[in-house]
Amino acid sequence: MNVVLAKTDTGRAVSTSFALARERLPGSGKVAEQRRQAFEAFEGAGLPHRRIEDWKYTDLRALMREVLPLAAAPDAAALSRAEAALKLHTIEGTRRPVLVDGVFAPKLSDLGKGEKGLSVRTLREVLEAGDGPLQGELLASDNSNPMIALNTAMATDGVVIEIANGTVLEQPLHVVHVASVGAPAAMFTRSLLRLGRDVSATLVESFVATEGAKAYQTYDSLIVSLGDNARLDHLRLIEDGLEAFNIASAAVTLGAHAQLNTFGMVSGAGVSRYQPTIVFAGEGARVDTNGVNLIKGRQHADTTMFMDHAVPHCASREVFRAVIDDRAHSVFQGRIVVRPDAQKTDAKMMTRALLLSDEAEADNKPELEIFADDVTCGHGATTGALDESLLFYLRARGLPEKEAQALLIQAFVGEAIESIANDSLREHVIAAAQRWLEARG
Amino acid sequence: MALLEVKDLQVRVEDREILHGLSLTVNPGEVHAIMGPNGSGKSTLSHVIAGKPGYEVTGGQILFRGEDLLEMAPDERAAKGVFLAFQYPVEIPGVATMNFLRTALNAQRKARGESEYSTPDFLKKVREVSKSLSIPQDMLKRGVNVGFSGGEKKRNEILQMALFEPSLCILDEMDSGLDIDALRIAADGVNALRSSERAMVVITHYQRLLNYIVPDYVHVMAKGSVVKTGGKELALQLEESGYAQFEDA
């Protein structure tokens, strides 16, 4: 049965697309071979569907049907549309690499002054130059996941950021992905962020669209490593167009005593799926993740997170909130594995869903696999509507219904937003949440 | 024109009729006390006037300055000048009190076609009023009523009453859960707001509150309607004789 499914039209269409795209994909020799293998893996599996447990709630074969052809490199018109779209999404005081339709756009980027210990290059540069080990790392691919394999095969560009031991970056890095395509097309990016020992840095990623961009697909993959005692604040904002697909993954490795704080918010994209895998490789590290879905209409937003406690004495906190209106569908699958040696692990996961309509749907799937005996692990979930007694109190004080709801929704997501330490980033996120609330009417 | 006219009001909750033809007229400047035993329908009356969902009005009407109040959403009633001080003010974590006060005040002003308060004017006013009610400034930074004591929650209600300047104040069991000092502060706050333009309806089980907020009229409610109306001396009389005489009737 599966064999038959794998040979759908979808597979053939992409096959043609890969053949056509090949010339435009950077890298040759070993890189090209890695791409070929990854593509074979994708072609063999096809788009994931609901009979694969991991994709039960997000059946890409049904939702997406096909992988669109690779977007053309942006022309002058596309770049000027992107420039207009950037205005709303620029954060003062950041270094800003910009990718338009999956291609680095130097004219729209603002990398600021050079800073000792910081190197920012494009994926294309690295794949076309001779840095073998780094190339290998960039295209290392978990081909058991067809969407990661597809990304490996097709990655056109991206940002490769390396930060040397001991560097403390004051300015956040803000990688902006702008979709500007006029016709339906797909864009594939892969980026890498490497923090050496004792590094402190902030990475913001935004996925946005120009006004005309509608039915596009964006595929991204991020590779992050934190050296011993490094600290990373990572923000991820999905504000793609409501007809767009955003399929992304992250592979994060933490050294000893490293600290990762993440905040992700999905308010855009018709269908999104984010698959972060976080691996504790050194003792004493800590991860705090906060996720917020603000979705409405027919939006579908899936976060599937894998927290791999491979070593002892690490802690992880996952708090995931969803505000779901109309017929939107929010999915959170959180898997925590505590390996046999990982004693004294402290891992907790919490999901909270706020349903604003009778047809809204929230699916939570916690999975805890614990192989060590001296650990603290737990998960919890709540799902409910806005509290009627609070709504009445606010309305009795003069707030119209939508405003009263908005205030309570703000309070619901506010706690997550408060976790963002940097003032201007927090303000930026509040503004994005505000835009969602205002669009709700 | 009367400020509030409740005419032959009949109200059900699910299958049970709670108010059976209640009538009440309140003019500007008057303070009315509504007393009665538990379950007589006092709080139902306050909720229906404020527009709380879950009550079905099966007969009668409520006019506010001659307008049909029952046709208005709760927020429209607030903007028209109806204020209910809750018996149990809710806690709203994550919504800072100051932000809430400003949002509510501006929503009411907007609904009336008035301009928004400027920030300095607003802050000045909040500071004045909160000082007179012994509300510490740091309380205003916290979530609405979060971690407030019973007395602080009631004072927060009166703070809102003073800020919003409603023409009809309904105080639902303001004295419940307050010790004598807290009661005095709250009552002083209410008395400071008495004026010839503003009317108050004070709902209470006990006469004690009426020593501090002295009413012009006292109504006794029992079994869903007003069974007796008199002056302030009626409250004292009730303290002596209790409600049993009305409940048996």
PDB file of C-alpha atoms in Angstrom, chain A residues 177-413:
ATOM      1  CA  HIS A 177      12.497  35.520   5.218  1.00  0.00           C
ATOM      2  CA  VAL A 178      10.304  37.438   2.800  1.00  0.00           C
ATOM      3  CA  ALA A 179       8.057  35.657   0.329  1.00  0.00           C
ATOM      4  CA  SER A 180       7.471  37.849  -2.664  1.00  0.00           C
ATOM      5  CA  VAL A 181       6.530  35.364  -5.382  1.00  0.00           C
ATOM      6  CA  GLY A 182       3.807  36.373  -7.820  1.00  0.00           C
ATOM      7  CA  ALA A 183       2.973  32.819  -8.935  1.00  0.00           C
ATOM      8  CA  PRO A 184       2.708  29.725  -6.722  1.00  0.00           C
ATOM      9  CA  ALA A 185       6.244  28.554  -5.939  1.00  0.00           C
ATOM     10  CA  ALA A 186       8.377  27.019  -3.235  1.00  0.00           C
ATOM     11  CA  MET A 187      11.447  28.349  -1.458  1.00  0.00           C
ATOM     12  CA  PHE A 188      13.960  26.275   0.468  1.00  0.00           C
ATOM     13  CA  THR A 189      16.387  27.699   2.994  1.00  0.00           C
ATOM     14  CA  ARG A 190      18.853  26.234   5.413  1.00  0.00           C
ATOM     15  CA  SER A 191      20.743  28.181   8.033  1.00  0.00           C
ATOM     16  CA  LEU A 192      23.282  27.454  10.676  1.00  0.00           C
ATOM     17  CA  LEU A 193      24.119  29.180  13.927  1.00  0.00           C
ATOM     18  CA  ARG A 194      27.169  28.086  15.843  1.00  0.00           C
ATOM     19  CA  LEU A 195      27.905  29.561  19.246  1.00  0.00           C
ATOM     20  CA  GLY A 196      31.304  28.851  20.712  1.00  0.00           C
ATOM     21  CA  ARG A 197      32.082  28.585  24.413  1.00  0.00           C
ATOM     22  CA  ASP A 198      30.832  31.387  26.683  1.00  0.00           C
ATOM     23  CA  VAL A 199      29.038  33.101  23.821  1.00  0.00           C
ATOM     24  CA  SER A 200      25.895  35.092  24.396  1.00  0.00           C
ATOM     25  CA  ALA A 201      23.673  35.936  21.435  1.00  0.00           C
ATOM     26  CA  THR A 202      20.118  36.578  20.308  1.00  0.00           C
ATOM     27  CA  LEU A 203      18.635  35.246  17.085  1.00  0.00           C
ATOM     28  CA  VAL A 204      15.292  36.395  15.740  1.00  0.00           C
ATOM     29  CA  GLU A 205      13.734  34.732  12.718  1.00  0.00           C
ATOM     30  CA  SER A 206      10.766  36.246  10.921  1.00  0.00           C
ATOM     31  CA  PHE A 207       8.807  34.684   8.089  1.00  0.00           C
ATOM     32  CA  VAL A 208       6.747  37.314   6.297  1.00  0.00           C
ATOM     33  CA  ALA A 209       5.108  37.927   2.939  1.00  0.00           C
ATOM     34  CA  THR A 210       4.619  40.800   0.552  1.00  0.00           C
ATOM     35  CA  GLU A 211       1.046  41.766  -0.233  1.00  0.00           C
ATOM     36  CA  GLY A 212       0.809  39.917  -3.532  1.00  0.00           C
ATOM     37  CA  ALA A 213       2.381  36.668  -2.319  1.00  0.00           C
ATOM     38  CA  LYS A 214      -0.356  34.113  -1.773  1.00  0.00           C
ATOM     39  CA  ALA A 215      -0.097  30.392  -2.413  1.00  0.00           C
ATOM     40  CA  TYR A 216       3.568  29.780  -1.762  1.00  0.00           C
ATOM     41  CA  GLN A 217       5.468  27.183   0.225  1.00  0.00           C
ATOM     42  CA  THR A 218       8.421  27.960   2.419  1.00  0.00           C
ATOM     43  CA  TYR A 219      10.688  25.196   3.693  1.00  0.00           C
ATOM     44  CA  ASP A 220      13.321  26.022   6.245  1.00  0.00           C
ATOM     45  CA  SER A 221      15.774  24.147   8.326  1.00  0.00           C
ATOM     46  CA  LEU A 222      17.980  25.536  11.067  1.00  0.00           C
ATOM     47  CA  ILE A 223      21.011  23.937  12.661  1.00  0.00           C
ATOM     48  CA  VAL A 224      22.104  25.374  15.998  1.00  0.00           C
ATOM     49  CA  SER A 225      24.921  24.426  18.335  1.00  0.00           C
ATOM     50  CA  LEU A 226      25.671  26.028  21.673  1.00  0.00           C
ATOM     51  CA  GLY A 227      29.156  25.592  23.100  1.00  0.00           C
ATOM     52  CA  ASP A 228      29.756  25.062  26.797  1.00  0.00           C
ATOM     53  CA  ASN A 229      28.326  27.824  28.929  1.00  0.00           C
ATOM     54  CA  ALA A 230      26.859  29.634  25.914  1.00  0.00           C
ATOM     55  CA  ARG A 231      23.515  31.389  26.023  1.00  0.00           C
ATOM     56  CA  LEU A 232      21.094  31.848  23.146  1.00  0.00           C
ATOM     57  CA  ASP A 233      17.811  33.711  23.080  1.00  0.00           C
ATOM     58  CA  HIS A 234      15.884  32.526  20.056  1.00  0.00           C
ATOM     59  CA  LEU A 235      12.700  34.139  18.733  1.00  0.00           C
ATOM     60  CA  ARG A 236      10.720  32.783  15.854  1.00  0.00           C
ATOM     61  CA  LEU A 237       7.793  34.667  14.346  1.00  0.00           C
ATOM     62  CA  ILE A 238       5.624  33.141  11.633  1.00  0.00           C
ATOM     63  CA  GLU A 239       3.683  35.868   9.877  1.00  0.00           C
ATOM     64  CA  ASP A 240       3.385  34.271   6.450  1.00  0.00           C
ATOM     65  CA  GLY A 241       0.374  34.875   4.229  1.00  0.00           C
ATOM     66  CA  LEU A 242      -2.762  32.941   5.163  1.00  0.00           C
ATOM     67  CA  GLU A 243      -2.613  30.784   2.037  1.00  0.00           C
ATOM     68  CA  ALA A 244       1.023  29.860   2.558  1.00  0.00           C
ATOM     69  CA  PHE A 245       2.678  26.708   3.851  1.00  0.00           C
ATOM     70  CA  ASN A 246       5.574  26.960   6.257  1.00  0.00           C
ATOM     71  CA  ILE A 247       7.327  23.656   6.900  1.00  0.00           C
ATOM     72  CA  ALA A 248      10.366  24.000   9.111  1.00  0.00           C
ATOM     73  CA  SER A 249      12.701  22.140  11.391  1.00  0.00           C
ATOM     74  CA  ALA A 250      15.465  22.944  13.823  1.00  0.00           C
ATOM     75  CA  ALA A 251      18.237  20.737  15.168  1.00  0.00           C
ATOM     76  CA  VAL A 252      19.733  22.157  18.335  1.00  0.00           C
ATOM     77  CA  THR A 253      22.634  20.775  20.381  1.00  0.00           C
ATOM     78  CA  LEU A 254      23.582  22.176  23.787  1.00  0.00           C
ATOM     79  CA  GLY A 255      26.973  21.908  25.427  1.00  0.00           C
ATOM     80  CA  ALA A 256      27.576  21.780  29.166  1.00  0.00           C
ATOM     81  CA  HIS A 257      25.887  24.545  31.196  1.00  0.00           C
ATOM     82  CA  ALA A 258      24.535  26.105  28.022  1.00  0.00           C
ATOM     83  CA  GLN A 259      21.270  27.972  28.238  1.00  0.00           C
ATOM     84  CA  LEU A 260      18.624  28.289  25.546  1.00  0.00           C
ATOM     85  CA  ASN A 261      15.538  30.456  25.798  1.00  0.00           C
ATOM     86  CA  THR A 262      13.135  30.188  22.925  1.00  0.00           C
ATOM     87  CA  PHE A 263       9.944  32.003  22.092  1.00  0.00           C
ATOM     88  CA  GLY A 264       7.938  31.143  19.012  1.00  0.00           C
ATOM     89  CA  MET A 265       4.736  32.713  17.773  1.00  0.00           C
ATOM     90  CA  VAL A 266       2.640  31.573  14.846  1.00  0.00           C
ATOM     91  CA  SER A 267       0.060  34.095  13.692  1.00  0.00           C
ATOM     92  CA  GLY A 268       0.411  33.598   9.942  1.00  0.00           C
ATOM     93  CA  ALA A 269       0.604  30.791   7.348  1.00  0.00           C
ATOM     94  CA  GLY A 270      -2.357  28.662   6.329  1.00  0.00           C
ATOM     95  CA  VAL A 271      -0.520  25.504   7.311  1.00  0.00           C
ATOM     96  CA  SER A 272       2.612  25.451   9.409  1.00  0.00           C
ATOM     97  CA  ARG A 273       4.637  22.705  10.945  1.00  0.00           C
ATOM     98  CA  TYR A 274       7.724  23.289  13.068  1.00  0.00           C
ATOM     99  CA  GLN A 275       9.846  20.400  14.251  1.00  0.00           C
ATOM    100  CA  PRO A 276      12.558  21.361  16.678  1.00  0.00           C
ATOM    101  CA  THR A 277      14.826  18.651  18.049  1.00  0.00           C
ATOM    102  CA  ILE A 278      16.815  19.705  21.067  1.00  0.00           C
ATOM    103  CA  VAL A 279      19.647  17.502  22.257  1.00  0.00           C
ATOM    104  CA  PHE A 280      21.410  17.929  25.581  1.00  0.00           C
ATOM    105  CA  ALA A 281      25.009  16.927  24.939  1.00  0.00           C
ATOM    106  CA  GLY A 282      26.647  18.411  28.043  1.00  0.00           C
ATOM    107  CA  GLU A 283      25.620  18.357  31.696  1.00  0.00           C
ATOM    108  CA  GLY A 284      23.991  21.234  33.510  1.00  0.00           C
ATOM    109  CA  ALA A 285      22.298  22.807  30.492  1.00  0.00           C
ATOM    110  CA  ARG A 286      18.845  24.353  30.556  1.00  0.00           C
ATOM    111  CA  VAL A 287      16.169  25.034  27.945  1.00  0.00           C
ATOM    112  CA  ASP A 288      13.116  27.228  28.400  1.00  0.00           C
ATOM    113  CA  THR A 289      10.717  27.258  25.507  1.00  0.00           C
ATOM    114  CA  ASN A 290       7.547  29.275  25.125  1.00  0.00           C
ATOM    115  CA  GLY A 291       5.248  28.818  22.180  1.00  0.00           C
ATOM    116  CA  VAL A 292       2.182  30.776  21.163  1.00  0.00           C
ATOM    117  CA  ASN A 293      -0.253  30.002  18.369  1.00  0.00           C
ATOM    118  CA  LEU A 294      -2.674  32.764  17.415  1.00  0.00           C
ATOM    119  CA  ILE A 295      -4.781  31.231  14.689  1.00  0.00           C
ATOM    120  CA  LYS A 296      -8.147  31.748  13.032  1.00  0.00           C
ATOM    121  CA  GLY A 297     -10.096  30.916   9.876  1.00  0.00           C
ATOM    122  CA  ARG A 298      -8.909  27.559   8.583  1.00  0.00           C
ATOM    123  CA  GLN A 299      -5.334  27.925   9.794  1.00  0.00           C
ATOM    124  CA  HIS A 300      -3.471  24.831  10.875  1.00  0.00           C
ATOM    125  CA  ALA A 301      -0.417  25.201  13.111  1.00  0.00           C
ATOM    126  CA  ASP A 302       1.613  22.249  14.345  1.00  0.00           C
ATOM    127  CA  THR A 303       4.622  22.265  16.628  1.00  0.00           C
ATOM    128  CA  THR A 304       6.235  18.874  17.083  1.00  0.00           C
ATOM    129  CA  MET A 305       9.067  19.130  19.552  1.00  0.00           C
ATOM    130  CA  PHE A 306      11.564  16.524  20.609  1.00  0.00           C
ATOM    131  CA  MET A 307      13.541  17.142  23.790  1.00  0.00           C
ATOM    132  CA  ASP A 308      16.365  14.639  24.074  1.00  0.00           C
ATOM    133  CA  HIS A 309      17.806  14.430  27.579  1.00  0.00           C
ATOM    134  CA  ALA A 310      20.891  12.411  26.743  1.00  0.00           C
ATOM    135  CA  VAL A 311      23.057  13.457  29.688  1.00  0.00           C
ATOM    136  CA  PRO A 312      22.487  14.008  33.436  1.00  0.00           C
ATOM    137  CA  HIS A 313      21.642  17.209  35.331  1.00  0.00           C
ATOM    138  CA  CYS A 314      19.806  19.101  32.603  1.00  0.00           C
ATOM    139  CA  ALA A 315      16.499  20.924  32.819  1.00  0.00           C
ATOM    140  CA  SER A 316      13.852  21.727  30.241  1.00  0.00           C
ATOM    141  CA  ARG A 317      10.624  23.695  30.409  1.00  0.00           C
ATOM    142  CA  GLU A 318       8.098  23.780  27.610  1.00  0.00           C
ATOM    143  CA  VAL A 319       5.056  26.012  27.874  1.00  0.00           C
ATOM    144  CA  PHE A 320       2.878  26.048  24.841  1.00  0.00           C
ATOM    145  CA  ARG A 321      -0.173  28.293  24.479  1.00  0.00           C
ATOM    146  CA  ALA A 322      -2.715  28.359  21.681  1.00  0.00           C
ATOM    147  CA  VAL A 323      -5.513  30.814  20.960  1.00  0.00           C
ATOM    148  CA  ILE A 324      -7.773  29.226  18.377  1.00  0.00           C
ATOM    149  CA  ASP A 325     -10.673  30.934  16.636  1.00  0.00           C
ATOM    150  CA  ASP A 326     -13.144  29.904  13.906  1.00  0.00           C
ATOM    151  CA  ARG A 327     -12.247  26.489  12.470  1.00  0.00           C
ATOM    152  CA  ALA A 328      -8.528  26.707  13.075  1.00  0.00           C
ATOM    153  CA  HIS A 329      -6.563  23.719  14.296  1.00  0.00           C
ATOM    154  CA  SER A 330      -3.628  23.801  16.685  1.00  0.00           C
ATOM    155  CA  VAL A 331      -1.367  20.815  17.246  1.00  0.00           C
ATOM    156  CA  PHE A 332       1.306  20.361  19.866  1.00  0.00           C
ATOM    157  CA  GLN A 333       3.234  17.130  20.047  1.00  0.00           C
ATOM    158  CA  GLY A 334       5.877  17.179  22.716  1.00  0.00           C
ATOM    159  CA  ARG A 335       8.167  14.229  23.115  1.00  0.00           C
ATOM    160  CA  ILE A 336      10.629  14.067  25.970  1.00  0.00           C
ATOM    161  CA  VAL A 337      13.144  11.266  26.109  1.00  0.00           C
ATOM    162  CA  VAL A 338      15.299  10.770  29.194  1.00  0.00           C
ATOM    163  CA  ARG A 339      18.130   8.403  28.328  1.00  0.00           C
ATOM    164  CA  PRO A 340      19.343   5.785  30.838  1.00  0.00           C
ATOM    165  CA  ASP A 341      22.340   7.883  31.956  1.00  0.00           C
ATOM    166  CA  ALA A 342      20.441  11.139  32.257  1.00  0.00           C
ATOM    167  CA  GLN A 343      19.899  11.085  36.031  1.00  0.00           C
ATOM    168  CA  LYS A 344      18.651  14.225  37.791  1.00  0.00           C
ATOM    169  CA  THR A 345      16.859  15.371  34.683  1.00  0.00           C
ATOM    170  CA  ASP A 346      14.163  17.950  35.377  1.00  0.00           C
ATOM    171  CA  ALA A 347      11.760  18.147  32.428  1.00  0.00           C
ATOM    172  CA  LYS A 348       8.333  19.722  32.402  1.00  0.00           C
ATOM    173  CA  MET A 349       5.856  20.407  29.652  1.00  0.00           C
ATOM    174  CA  MET A 350       2.608  22.327  29.776  1.00  0.00           C
ATOM    175  CA  THR A 351       0.066  23.096  27.086  1.00  0.00           C
ATOM    176  CA  ARG A 352      -2.799  25.539  27.401  1.00  0.00           C
ATOM    177  CA  ALA A 353      -5.394  26.040  24.707  1.00  0.00           C
ATOM    178  CA  LEU A 354      -7.979  28.782  24.556  1.00  0.00           C
ATOM    179  CA  LEU A 355     -10.840  27.970  22.198  1.00  0.00           C
ATOM    180  CA  LEU A 356     -12.708  31.009  20.881  1.00  0.00           C
ATOM    181  CA  SER A 357     -15.211  29.087  18.796  1.00  0.00           C
ATOM    182  CA  ASP A 358     -17.120  25.820  18.984  1.00  0.00           C
ATOM    183  CA  GLU A 359     -15.367  24.574  15.862  1.00  0.00           C
ATOM    184  CA  ALA A 360     -11.837  25.378  16.968  1.00  0.00           C
ATOM    185  CA  GLU A 361      -9.637  22.353  17.558  1.00  0.00           C
ATOM    186  CA  ALA A 362      -6.630  21.740  19.763  1.00  0.00           C
ATOM    187  CA  ASP A 363      -4.700  18.496  19.794  1.00  0.00           C
ATOM    188  CA  ASN A 364      -2.049  17.887  22.401  1.00  0.00           C
ATOM    189  CA  LYS A 365       0.087  14.819  22.429  1.00  0.00           C
ATOM    190  CA  PRO A 366       2.630  14.586  25.217  1.00  0.00           C
ATOM    191  CA  GLU A 367       5.007  11.632  25.088  1.00  0.00           C
ATOM    192  CA  LEU A 368       7.404  10.958  27.927  1.00  0.00           C
ATOM    193  CA  GLU A 369       9.889   8.159  27.572  1.00  0.00           C
ATOM    194  CA  ILE A 370      11.909   7.886  30.730  1.00  0.00           C
ATOM    195  CA  PHE A 371      14.730   5.393  31.056  1.00  0.00           C
ATOM    196  CA  ALA A 372      16.467   6.874  34.117  1.00  0.00           C
ATOM    197  CA  ASP A 373      15.104   6.432  37.632  1.00  0.00           C
ATOM    198  CA  ASP A 374      16.138   9.584  39.479  1.00  0.00           C
ATOM    199  CA  VAL A 375      14.346  12.302  37.505  1.00  0.00           C
ATOM    200  CA  THR A 376      11.562  14.867  37.791  1.00  0.00           C
ATOM    201  CA  CYS A 377       9.343  14.862  34.749  1.00  0.00           C
ATOM    202  CA  GLY A 378       5.812  15.974  34.160  1.00  0.00           C
ATOM    203  CA  HIS A 379       3.310  17.301  31.742  1.00  0.00           C
ATOM    204  CA  GLY A 380      -0.059  18.978  31.939  1.00  0.00           C
ATOM    205  CA  ALA A 381      -2.683  20.352  29.631  1.00  0.00           C
ATOM    206  CA  THR A 382      -5.689  22.635  29.892  1.00  0.00           C
ATOM    207  CA  THR A 383      -8.254  23.485  27.251  1.00  0.00           C
ATOM    208  CA  GLY A 384     -11.129  25.876  27.638  1.00  0.00           C
ATOM    209  CA  ALA A 385     -13.034  28.925  26.509  1.00  0.00           C
ATOM    210  CA  LEU A 386     -12.670  32.475  27.815  1.00  0.00           C
ATOM    211  CA  ASP A 387     -14.025  32.743  31.345  1.00  0.00           C
ATOM    212  CA  GLU A 388     -17.599  34.091  31.170  1.00  0.00           C
ATOM    213  CA  SER A 389     -17.424  35.749  34.570  1.00  0.00           C
ATOM    214  CA  LEU A 390     -14.301  37.679  33.588  1.00  0.00           C
ATOM    215  CA  LEU A 391     -15.876  38.714  30.299  1.00  0.00           C
ATOM    216  CA  PHE A 392     -18.971  39.993  32.075  1.00  0.00           C
ATOM    217  CA  TYR A 393     -16.905  41.951  34.558  1.00  0.00           C
ATOM    218  CA  LEU A 394     -15.049  43.696  31.741  1.00  0.00           C
ATOM    219  CA  ARG A 395     -18.234  44.372  29.798  1.00  0.00           C
ATOM    220  CA  ALA A 396     -19.932  45.750  32.892  1.00  0.00           C
ATOM    221  CA  ARG A 397     -17.029  48.214  32.995  1.00  0.00           C
ATOM    222  CA  GLY A 398     -17.740  49.393  29.468  1.00  0.00           C
ATOM    223  CA  LEU A 399     -15.589  47.189  27.233  1.00  0.00           C
ATOM    224  CA  PRO A 400     -17.385  45.990  24.088  1.00  0.00           C
ATOM    225  CA  GLU A 401     -17.333  42.224  23.577  1.00  0.00           C
ATOM    226  CA  LYS A 402     -14.376  42.055  21.158  1.00  0.00           C
ATOM    227  CA  GLU A 403     -12.314  44.420  23.285  1.00  0.00           C
ATOM    228  CA  ALA A 404     -13.043  42.439  26.414  1.00  0.00           C
ATOM    229  CA  GLN A 405     -12.014  39.261  24.626  1.00  0.00           C
ATOM    230  CA  ALA A 406      -8.897  40.949  23.288  1.00  0.00           C
ATOM    231  CA  LEU A 407      -7.836  42.007  26.769  1.00  0.00           C
ATOM    232  CA  LEU A 408      -8.239  38.465  28.099  1.00  0.00           C
ATOM    233  CA  ILE A 409      -6.409  36.984  25.104  1.00  0.00           C
ATOM    234  CA  GLN A 410      -3.578  39.451  25.669  1.00  0.00           C
ATOM    235  CA  ALA A 411      -3.424  38.367  29.279  1.00  0.00           C
ATOM    236  CA  PHE A 412      -3.363  34.715  28.210  1.00  0.00           C
ATOM    237  CA  VAL A 413      -0.416  35.129  25.853  1.00  0.00           C
TER     238      VAL A 413
END
